[in-house]
Amino acid sequence: MLLFLIVGLLVHFVFFASIFDIYFTSPLVHGMTPQFTALPPPARRLVLIVADGLRADALYEFDENGNPIAPFIRNIVMHEGSWGISHTRVPTESRPGHVALIAGFYEDVSAVAKGWKENPVEFDSLFNESKYTWSWGSPDILSMFAKGATGDHVFTYSYDANDEDFGAQDVTKLDTWVFDKIKEFFHAARKNQSLFAKLNEEKIVFFLHLLGIDTNGHAHRPTSREYKDNIKLVDEGIKDIVSLLKEFYGNDKKTAFILTSDHGMTDWGSHGAGHPSETFTPFVTWGAGIKYPQKVSGQQFDDALLKGSKLEYWKRQDINQADIAPLMASLIGVPFPLNSLGILPVDYLNNTDVFKAESMYTNAVQILEQFKVKMTQKKEVTLSFLFTPFNLLSDSKQLDILRKTRSYIKQKKYDEAVSLCKDLIDLALKGLSYYHTYDRFFLGINVVLGFVGWASYASLLIIKSHSSLTRGFSKEVKKPSHLLTCSFVAVGVLIAFFLLIQGCPRTYYVYCLLPVPIWYAVLREYQVIQDLVISLLSFPRSHFVGYLFVCTLGIEVLVLSFFYRYMLTAGLIVFAGWPFITQLWTRAKSISLSWIFFCLLLAVFPLMPVIGRKPDIFLVIGAGLLVLMLSLLVVTPLIKRKDGFINGELLLHLLQMLSIVLSMCVVYSTHTSLLRKQGLPLANQIVSWVTLASSFILPLLSPTLLFQRLVSIFLSSMSTYLLLSTGYEALFPLVLSCVMFVWIYMEQETLQQSGVSCKRKVSNIQFTCNTDISQLRKLSLDDTRRAFFLVFFLVTAFFGTGNIASINSFDLASVYCFLTVFHPFMMGALMMWKILIPFVLVMCAFEAVQLTTQLSSKRLFLMVLVISDIMALHFFFLVKDYGSWLDIGTSISHYVIVMSMAIVLLFLNGLAQLLTTKKLQLWGKPKSHLV
């Protein structure tokens, strides 16, 4: 079984990773020739201002007095420049956003996992192509573009990373630092001849990264006074910098300005997914080479941004985020970034028609270069008779379009030339996508074969080893024939040879060869398959169809719950009716009533709004008080015992109650301190980390009696969960645990009703008892329901706490009791543990269910894995990389969550066994409490 679990873990890791190889791989190619326009550019220098986390609607809105929040930028839009919306893509995080802005291409989705700290830059960028670039801002962003630049021409000035504190008194200092340093820089340049000479060169870039707005948005929400005041500060700062540059350069009108953002932010202060509040970012540009404002009578857009901003009569020109890179390159006359896929927005340019046409031609050739390299790479690793070229853009068609474009430019038919270039770019981008996804169908088929094979093998293993389904038909076990073994070895060798001669990546070998041993293992069990078919044929057809329908319906409800959380509510209401369906109502009324009450109470949570949108610290305190009240019910019998207060069990329980009280105090104190902008108190931080560490140890000190150990695990988990809560979700583990306790009793009653003798009461069962293997029974159809219940409760444990299948549902405020300084991986780990705590409670209860129902944990766990894999296969087919970015991000999230659940289940099963069965002895020999 251990070997099976290890192999299963590796198989699931392969399935998990496959999504990124099949759908989301790096689009980068190398070996292109730099392309630039030979005509003189309109600007000598460019100022790029990125206000991190700035939403489009927030920049253009008005305050409560009817005054614009950003009056200087509004004046630019109405009198000096052009504006629009820059549409970002998922993941809406800082690294991919800045790469799109400055390098002109969209990193693959997995790039967000590469982090922010000191990443080597593996692509060309505007900064690399410039003569000099000076940048000010966050060390996380600036280092990305400085380390990979060739030569010594990209200069960075950044503050200390520890200044990025969400709990700081005033995080606008991050932006004032940037503005102050720029002023000091230009002041010093007047006295430094070498620097002064560099600043007067052409093709230079100034990059201002302003992190204050993003930090205030995370800490206080985008609707807060702090967020809006930060926008006002940035507006004033930009006004000062524009004035400073005009003075320094003698108002030579050779400076181009661009203001935009890397991503937006949700109303609850997060980002990462594809909601319009995250993908809509402002874009304002003015200065050298930029068109002046254009008045229009009316405009039609799908969003309500125009009316809210009162800019409906000033022409709005929307662009994609990657289009900004070629625009900046065109303005200062540097080569377009080699990996850029952006399309030059010529409507923003205020220049001659010939300049626009030549720039567009350069853009087309630069993207066509990438298409040629991509096609050559794919052709080299594909057998000639199997290679299918992209017919819409053959070599002859490329030459024809380029020749026609040059001809149009010579004939001064510039509009036709621009139109033809756009057609060529469109075809080249489609061709790039074609070759980028060339192997998708081939890889997808192999992964699906592996998925189906693995689920089939696990099902056969359950039937063979743990079920009585084939007992009456099994005959003498025969060894698999040599023909079968030789056939699969031959298939494996042929596949490997086929991949070898094509020079395929190593991961292709894994995806293509994995189904071979899996299906070999399946076909080795041909006797089990034969017996299963005979058993099913002898089964009443109506019963078989009924069971199949119920199983399919159950799995579809689980799948639909990822899209519609209220499906979990519907499922829990059906669960509440379980005692009436099985006649448990007549046998155990009190337990049945408890089950109905708590199931209906739990059914309320999936209907609640996403956590973090309306934080309420008093609900967290209320949850802590309810936990303390329940704890008193457990303490009372301990106090009445003959050995009185001097007993380790009582002391442990009181210690856990004290931990709950401390957590409540820390939550309230931290919330108050952050509201006063006094930061996170050190004492609170220490208590929080000690509470987290002790939550893994204290349960191991409690008796291994089933009820007492589960109570100890619950109290330790709740003390940590309270620290990680911001609102109603603090009540969820409490209600979930009540459902779990009742479920344990319900399952024992169900087993007794089915005629299986239960010699022990639940209160007397010990987790560490070595169950006699003769007491373990074979699997029955009712055990399928138990496995389904577990998967359903695990899905409820995720979505019931207010999470949605999206990165943006995780509120950074959850971790403020532990740290407020920006550490993405530490914060991510804490939020992950918050998600896993309800999972741990469910898995520990499942351990108890297995004990009370006299069933091997291995048997039920295999059934759970099969159900999870069937769900994962559903979502594998639902993953897409087209449509709206909200749909794309959600489809990825669904698959990642289900696959993570299958993988994490293996670890959680081990953690649950550790928490329930192991015992640490820090005081005398434990007394026996068996009645």
CSV table of C-alpha atoms in Angstrom, one decimal, residues 397-757:
chain,number,residue,atom,x,y,z
A,397,LYS,CA,2.3,35.2,-48.6
A,398,GLN,CA,4.8,36.8,-46.1
A,399,LEU,CA,6.8,38.2,-49.0
A,400,ASP,CA,3.8,39.3,-50.9
A,401,ILE,CA,2.4,41.3,-47.9
A,402,LEU,CA,5.8,42.9,-47.1
A,403,ARG,CA,6.3,43.8,-50.8
A,404,LYS,CA,2.8,45.3,-51.0
A,405,THR,CA,3.4,47.3,-47.8
A,406,ARG,CA,6.6,48.8,-49.1
A,407,SER,CA,4.9,49.6,-52.3
A,408,TYR,CA,2.0,51.4,-50.5
A,409,ILE,CA,4.5,53.5,-48.4
A,410,LYS,CA,6.3,54.5,-51.6
A,411,GLN,CA,3.0,55.5,-53.2
A,412,LYS,CA,2.1,57.4,-50.0
A,413,LYS,CA,-0.9,55.2,-49.4
A,414,TYR,CA,-0.1,55.2,-45.7
A,415,ASP,CA,-3.6,54.1,-44.4
A,416,GLU,CA,-3.5,51.0,-46.7
A,417,ALA,CA,0.1,50.2,-45.5
A,418,VAL,CA,-1.0,50.4,-41.9
A,419,SER,CA,-4.0,48.2,-42.5
A,420,LEU,CA,-1.9,45.6,-44.3
A,421,CYS,CA,0.6,45.6,-41.5
A,422,LYS,CA,-2.2,45.0,-39.0
A,423,ASP,CA,-3.4,42.1,-41.1
A,424,LEU,CA,0.2,40.6,-41.2
A,425,ILE,CA,0.5,41.0,-37.4
A,426,ASP,CA,-2.8,39.3,-36.9
A,427,LEU,CA,-1.8,36.4,-39.0
A,428,ALA,CA,1.7,36.2,-37.4
A,429,LEU,CA,0.1,36.2,-33.9
A,430,LYS,CA,-2.3,33.4,-35.0
A,431,GLY,CA,0.6,31.5,-36.4
A,432,LEU,CA,2.6,31.9,-33.2
A,433,SER,CA,-0.4,30.6,-31.2
A,434,TYR,CA,-0.7,27.7,-33.7
A,435,TYR,CA,2.9,26.6,-33.3
A,436,HIS,CA,2.8,27.4,-29.5
A,437,THR,CA,-0.1,25.0,-29.1
A,438,TYR,CA,1.0,22.5,-31.8
A,439,ASP,CA,1.4,19.6,-29.5
A,440,ARG,CA,-1.6,20.3,-27.2
A,441,PHE,CA,-4.0,17.7,-28.6
A,442,PHE,CA,-1.2,15.0,-28.6
A,443,LEU,CA,-0.2,15.7,-25.0
A,444,GLY,CA,-3.9,16.1,-23.9
A,445,ILE,CA,-4.7,12.6,-25.2
A,446,ASN,CA,-1.8,11.1,-23.3
A,447,VAL,CA,-2.7,12.8,-20.1
A,448,VAL,CA,-6.4,11.7,-20.4
A,449,LEU,CA,-5.2,8.1,-21.1
A,450,GLY,CA,-3.1,8.3,-17.9
A,451,PHE,CA,-6.0,9.7,-15.9
A,452,VAL,CA,-8.5,7.1,-17.0
A,453,GLY,CA,-6.0,4.3,-16.6
A,454,TRP,CA,-5.1,5.4,-13.1
A,455,ALA,CA,-8.7,5.7,-12.0
A,456,SER,CA,-9.5,2.3,-13.5
A,457,TYR,CA,-6.5,0.7,-11.7
A,458,ALA,CA,-7.5,2.2,-8.4
A,459,SER,CA,-11.1,1.0,-8.9
A,460,LEU,CA,-9.9,-2.6,-9.7
A,461,LEU,CA,-7.6,-2.6,-6.7
A,462,ILE,CA,-10.6,-1.7,-4.5
A,463,ILE,CA,-12.8,-4.4,-6.0
A,464,LYS,CA,-10.0,-7.0,-5.9
A,465,SER,CA,-8.7,-6.5,-2.4
A,466,HIS,CA,-11.4,-4.8,-0.4
A,467,SER,CA,-14.7,-5.9,-1.9
A,468,SER,CA,-16.8,-9.1,-1.9
A,469,LEU,CA,-18.0,-8.3,-5.5
A,470,THR,CA,-15.7,-10.9,-7.2
A,471,ARG,CA,-15.4,-13.5,-4.4
A,472,GLY,CA,-17.8,-15.9,-5.9
A,473,PHE,CA,-16.3,-15.8,-9.4
A,474,SER,CA,-12.5,-15.6,-8.8
A,475,LYS,CA,-10.6,-18.7,-9.8
A,476,GLU,CA,-7.0,-19.6,-9.5
A,477,VAL,CA,-4.9,-16.6,-10.1
A,478,LYS,CA,-2.9,-16.8,-13.2
A,479,LYS,CA,0.3,-14.9,-14.0
A,480,PRO,CA,0.1,-12.4,-16.9
A,481,SER,CA,1.2,-13.9,-20.2
A,482,HIS,CA,4.6,-13.0,-21.6
A,483,LEU,CA,2.8,-11.7,-24.7
A,484,LEU,CA,1.1,-9.0,-22.7
A,485,THR,CA,4.4,-7.9,-21.0
A,486,CYS,CA,6.3,-8.0,-24.3
A,487,SER,CA,3.6,-6.0,-26.0
A,488,PHE,CA,3.7,-3.2,-23.5
A,489,VAL,CA,7.5,-3.1,-23.5
A,490,ALA,CA,7.5,-2.9,-27.3
A,491,VAL,CA,4.9,0.0,-27.2
A,492,GLY,CA,7.0,1.8,-24.6
A,493,VAL,CA,10.2,1.4,-26.7
A,494,LEU,CA,8.4,2.6,-29.8
A,495,ILE,CA,7.0,5.7,-28.1
A,496,ALA,CA,10.4,6.5,-26.6
A,497,PHE,CA,12.1,6.1,-30.0
A,498,PHE,CA,9.4,8.3,-31.7
A,499,LEU,CA,10.0,11.1,-29.1
A,500,LEU,CA,13.8,10.7,-29.3
A,501,ILE,CA,14.0,11.2,-33.1
A,502,GLN,CA,11.9,14.3,-32.8
A,503,GLY,CA,14.0,15.8,-30.1
A,504,CYS,CA,11.0,16.3,-27.7
A,505,PRO,CA,11.4,17.8,-24.3
A,506,ARG,CA,11.9,15.5,-21.3
A,507,THR,CA,8.4,16.2,-19.9
A,508,TYR,CA,6.9,14.7,-23.1
A,509,TYR,CA,8.5,11.4,-22.3
A,510,VAL,CA,6.8,11.5,-18.9
A,511,TYR,CA,3.3,12.3,-20.3
A,512,CYS,CA,3.6,9.8,-23.2
A,513,LEU,CA,5.2,6.9,-21.3
A,514,LEU,CA,3.2,7.2,-18.1
A,515,PRO,CA,0.0,5.5,-19.6
A,516,VAL,CA,2.0,2.5,-20.6
A,517,PRO,CA,2.8,1.0,-17.2
A,518,ILE,CA,-0.6,2.2,-15.9
A,519,TRP,CA,-2.6,0.3,-18.5
A,520,TYR,CA,-0.3,-2.7,-18.2
A,521,ALA,CA,-1.3,-2.8,-14.5
A,522,VAL,CA,-4.9,-2.5,-15.5
A,523,LEU,CA,-4.9,-5.3,-18.1
A,524,ARG,CA,-2.9,-7.6,-15.7
A,525,GLU,CA,-6.1,-7.7,-13.6
A,526,TYR,CA,-8.1,-9.1,-16.5
A,527,GLN,CA,-9.5,-11.8,-14.2
A,528,VAL,CA,-10.9,-9.1,-11.9
A,529,ILE,CA,-12.4,-7.3,-14.9
A,530,GLN,CA,-13.9,-10.5,-16.1
A,531,ASP,CA,-15.4,-11.2,-12.7
A,532,LEU,CA,-16.7,-7.7,-12.4
A,533,VAL,CA,-18.5,-7.9,-15.8
A,534,ILE,CA,-20.1,-11.2,-14.7
A,535,SER,CA,-21.2,-9.6,-11.4
A,536,LEU,CA,-22.7,-6.6,-13.1
A,537,LEU,CA,-24.5,-8.7,-15.6
A,538,SER,CA,-26.1,-10.6,-12.8
A,539,PHE,CA,-27.1,-7.4,-11.0
A,540,PRO,CA,-30.7,-6.2,-11.6
A,541,ARG,CA,-30.6,-3.7,-14.4
A,542,SER,CA,-32.9,-1.2,-12.8
A,543,HIS,CA,-30.8,-1.2,-9.6
A,544,PHE,CA,-27.6,-0.8,-11.6
A,545,VAL,CA,-29.0,2.2,-13.6
A,546,GLY,CA,-30.3,3.7,-10.4
A,547,TYR,CA,-26.9,3.5,-8.6
A,548,LEU,CA,-25.1,4.8,-11.7
A,549,PHE,CA,-27.5,7.7,-11.9
A,550,VAL,CA,-27.0,8.6,-8.2
A,551,CYS,CA,-23.2,8.4,-8.5
A,552,THR,CA,-23.1,10.5,-11.6
A,553,LEU,CA,-25.5,13.1,-10.1
A,554,GLY,CA,-23.4,13.3,-6.9
A,555,ILE,CA,-20.2,13.9,-8.9
A,556,GLU,CA,-21.9,16.5,-11.1
A,557,VAL,CA,-23.1,18.3,-8.0
A,558,LEU,CA,-19.6,18.5,-6.7
A,559,VAL,CA,-18.3,19.8,-10.1
A,560,LEU,CA,-21.1,22.4,-10.3
A,561,SER,CA,-20.4,23.6,-6.7
A,562,PHE,CA,-17.1,25.0,-8.1
A,563,PHE,CA,-19.2,27.3,-10.3
A,564,TYR,CA,-22.2,27.8,-8.0
A,565,ARG,CA,-21.5,27.7,-4.3
A,566,TYR,CA,-25.2,27.3,-3.6
A,567,MET,CA,-25.1,23.8,-4.9
A,568,LEU,CA,-23.3,22.9,-1.6
A,569,THR,CA,-26.3,24.4,0.2
A,570,ALA,CA,-28.6,22.2,-1.8
A,571,GLY,CA,-26.4,19.1,-1.1
A,572,LEU,CA,-26.4,19.8,2.7
A,573,ILE,CA,-30.2,20.2,2.7
A,574,VAL,CA,-30.4,16.7,1.0
A,575,PHE,CA,-27.9,15.4,3.6
A,576,ALA,CA,-30.2,16.7,6.3
A,577,GLY,CA,-32.9,14.4,5.0
A,578,TRP,CA,-30.7,11.4,5.3
A,579,PRO,CA,-32.1,10.1,8.6
A,580,PHE,CA,-35.6,9.9,7.1
A,581,ILE,CA,-34.4,8.0,4.0
A,582,THR,CA,-32.6,5.4,6.0
A,583,GLN,CA,-35.0,5.1,8.9
A,584,LEU,CA,-32.4,6.3,11.4
A,585,TRP,CA,-35.0,8.8,12.6
A,586,THR,CA,-36.9,6.0,14.4
A,587,ARG,CA,-33.8,4.4,15.8
A,588,ALA,CA,-31.8,7.5,17.1
A,589,LYS,CA,-34.0,10.6,17.2
A,590,SER,CA,-31.7,12.9,19.3
A,591,ILE,CA,-28.7,12.2,17.0
A,592,SER,CA,-30.8,12.6,13.9
A,593,LEU,CA,-32.2,15.9,15.2
A,594,SER,CA,-28.6,17.1,15.8
A,595,TRP,CA,-27.6,16.0,12.3
A,596,ILE,CA,-30.5,17.9,10.7
A,597,PHE,CA,-29.9,21.1,12.7
A,598,PHE,CA,-26.2,21.3,12.1
A,599,CYS,CA,-26.4,20.3,8.4
A,600,LEU,CA,-28.9,23.1,7.9
A,601,LEU,CA,-26.8,25.5,9.8
A,602,LEU,CA,-23.7,24.6,7.7
A,603,ALA,CA,-25.8,25.0,4.6
A,604,VAL,CA,-26.0,28.8,5.3
A,605,PHE,CA,-22.3,29.4,4.8
A,606,PRO,CA,-22.0,28.7,1.1
A,607,LEU,CA,-24.6,31.4,0.6
A,608,MET,CA,-22.5,34.0,2.5
A,609,PRO,CA,-20.5,36.6,0.6
A,610,VAL,CA,-16.8,36.1,-0.2
A,611,ILE,CA,-14.6,36.6,2.9
A,612,GLY,CA,-12.8,39.8,3.3
A,613,ARG,CA,-15.4,41.9,1.5
A,614,LYS,CA,-17.1,43.0,4.7
A,615,PRO,CA,-14.7,42.3,7.6
A,616,ASP,CA,-16.3,42.1,11.1
A,617,ILE,CA,-13.9,41.6,14.0
A,618,PHE,CA,-16.8,41.1,16.4
A,619,LEU,CA,-17.9,38.0,14.6
A,620,VAL,CA,-14.4,36.6,15.2
A,621,ILE,CA,-14.7,37.5,18.9
A,622,GLY,CA,-18.2,35.9,19.0
A,623,ALA,CA,-16.9,32.7,17.5
A,624,GLY,CA,-14.2,32.6,20.2
A,625,LEU,CA,-16.8,33.0,22.9
A,626,LEU,CA,-18.9,30.2,21.5
A,627,VAL,CA,-15.8,27.9,21.4
A,628,LEU,CA,-15.1,28.7,25.1
A,629,MET,CA,-18.8,27.9,26.0
A,630,LEU,CA,-18.5,24.5,24.3
A,631,SER,CA,-15.1,24.0,26.1
A,632,LEU,CA,-16.8,24.4,29.5
A,633,LEU,CA,-19.1,21.4,28.7
A,634,VAL,CA,-15.9,19.3,28.4
A,635,VAL,CA,-14.2,20.9,31.4
A,636,THR,CA,-17.1,20.2,33.8
A,637,PRO,CA,-16.7,16.4,33.8
A,638,LEU,CA,-12.9,16.7,34.2
A,639,ILE,CA,-13.4,18.9,37.3
A,640,LYS,CA,-15.8,16.5,38.9
A,641,ARG,CA,-13.4,13.6,38.6
A,642,LYS,CA,-11.9,12.2,41.8
A,643,ASP,CA,-8.3,13.2,41.1
A,644,GLY,CA,-9.5,16.9,41.0
A,645,PHE,CA,-7.5,19.8,39.5
A,646,ILE,CA,-4.1,18.2,39.7
A,647,ASN,CA,-4.3,16.2,36.5
A,648,GLY,CA,-2.5,16.7,33.2
A,649,GLU,CA,-5.7,16.3,31.1
A,650,LEU,CA,-7.5,19.2,32.9
A,651,LEU,CA,-4.4,21.4,32.8
A,652,LEU,CA,-4.1,20.8,29.0
A,653,HIS,CA,-7.7,21.6,28.4
A,654,LEU,CA,-7.4,24.8,30.5
A,655,LEU,CA,-4.2,25.7,28.5
A,656,GLN,CA,-6.1,25.3,25.2
A,657,MET,CA,-9.0,27.5,26.6
A,658,LEU,CA,-6.4,30.1,27.6
A,659,SER,CA,-5.0,29.9,24.0
A,660,ILE,CA,-8.5,30.7,22.7
A,661,VAL,CA,-8.7,33.7,25.0
A,662,LEU,CA,-5.3,35.0,24.0
A,663,SER,CA,-6.2,34.6,20.3
A,664,MET,CA,-9.3,36.7,20.8
A,665,CYS,CA,-7.3,39.4,22.6
A,666,VAL,CA,-4.6,39.4,19.9
A,667,VAL,CA,-7.2,39.7,17.1
A,668,TYR,CA,-8.9,42.7,18.8
A,669,SER,CA,-5.7,44.4,19.8
A,670,THR,CA,-4.2,44.0,16.3
A,671,HIS,CA,-7.3,45.3,14.6
A,672,THR,CA,-7.4,48.3,16.9
A,673,SER,CA,-3.7,49.0,16.5
A,674,LEU,CA,-3.9,48.8,12.7
A,675,LEU,CA,-6.9,51.1,12.6
A,676,ARG,CA,-4.9,53.6,14.6
A,677,LYS,CA,-2.0,53.1,12.1
A,678,GLN,CA,0.3,52.1,14.9
A,679,GLY,CA,1.5,48.9,13.2
A,680,LEU,CA,1.5,45.3,14.4
A,681,PRO,CA,2.5,45.1,18.2
A,682,LEU,CA,5.5,42.8,18.7
A,683,ALA,CA,3.8,41.1,21.6
A,684,ASN,CA,0.8,40.2,19.4
A,685,GLN,CA,3.2,38.9,16.8
A,686,ILE,CA,5.0,36.7,19.3
A,687,VAL,CA,1.8,35.3,20.8
A,688,SER,CA,0.4,34.5,17.3
A,689,TRP,CA,3.5,32.6,16.2
A,690,VAL,CA,3.6,30.7,19.5
A,691,THR,CA,-0.1,29.8,19.2
A,692,LEU,CA,0.5,28.5,15.6
A,693,ALA,CA,3.5,26.4,16.7
A,694,SER,CA,1.7,25.0,19.8
A,695,SER,CA,-1.4,24.0,17.8
A,696,PHE,CA,0.7,21.1,16.3
A,697,ILE,CA,1.9,19.9,19.7
A,698,LEU,CA,-0.9,20.4,22.2
A,699,PRO,CA,-3.3,17.8,20.6
A,700,LEU,CA,-0.5,15.1,21.0
A,701,LEU,CA,-0.5,15.6,24.7
A,702,SER,CA,-4.2,14.8,25.1
A,703,PRO,CA,-5.6,11.2,25.7
A,704,THR,CA,-6.1,9.1,22.6
A,705,LEU,CA,-9.7,8.5,23.5
A,706,LEU,CA,-11.7,9.3,20.3
A,707,PHE,CA,-13.9,12.1,21.7
A,708,GLN,CA,-11.2,13.8,23.9
A,709,ARG,CA,-8.5,13.8,21.2
A,710,LEU,CA,-10.9,15.3,18.6
A,711,VAL,CA,-11.9,18.0,21.0
A,712,SER,CA,-8.2,18.8,21.6
A,713,ILE,CA,-7.5,19.0,17.9
A,714,PHE,CA,-10.5,21.3,17.4
A,715,LEU,CA,-9.5,23.7,20.2
A,716,SER,CA,-5.9,23.9,19.0
A,717,SER,CA,-7.1,24.5,15.4
A,718,MET,CA,-9.6,27.1,16.4
A,719,SER,CA,-7.0,29.2,18.3
A,720,THR,CA,-5.0,29.5,15.1
A,721,TYR,CA,-8.0,29.9,12.9
A,722,LEU,CA,-9.3,32.9,15.0
A,723,LEU,CA,-5.9,34.6,14.4
A,724,LEU,CA,-6.4,34.1,10.6
A,725,SER,CA,-10.0,35.3,10.5
A,726,THR,CA,-11.5,38.6,9.6
A,727,GLY,CA,-15.2,37.9,9.7
A,728,TYR,CA,-17.9,35.3,9.7
A,729,GLU,CA,-15.6,32.6,8.5
A,730,ALA,CA,-14.4,32.2,12.1
A,731,LEU,CA,-17.8,30.5,12.9
A,732,PHE,CA,-17.4,28.0,10.1
A,733,PRO,CA,-14.9,25.5,11.7
A,734,LEU,CA,-17.1,25.5,14.8
A,735,VAL,CA,-20.3,24.5,12.9
A,736,LEU,CA,-18.3,22.1,10.6
A,737,SER,CA,-16.8,20.4,13.7
A,738,CYS,CA,-20.3,19.9,15.2
A,739,VAL,CA,-21.4,18.3,12.0
A,740,MET,CA,-18.3,16.0,12.1
A,741,PHE,CA,-19.0,14.9,15.7
A,742,VAL,CA,-22.6,14.0,14.8
A,743,TRP,CA,-21.5,12.3,11.6
A,744,ILE,CA,-19.3,9.9,13.6
A,745,TYR,CA,-22.3,8.9,15.8
A,746,MET,CA,-24.6,8.7,12.8
A,747,GLU,CA,-22.2,6.3,10.9
A,748,GLN,CA,-22.1,3.9,13.9
A,749,GLU,CA,-25.9,3.9,14.1
A,750,THR,CA,-26.1,3.2,10.4
A,751,LEU,CA,-23.7,0.3,10.8
A,752,GLN,CA,-25.7,-1.2,13.7
A,753,GLN,CA,-28.9,-0.8,11.6
A,754,SER,CA,-27.3,-2.8,8.8
A,755,GLY,CA,-26.7,-5.7,11.2
A,756,VAL,CA,-22.9,-5.3,11.9
A,757,SER,CA,-22.2,-5.7,15.6
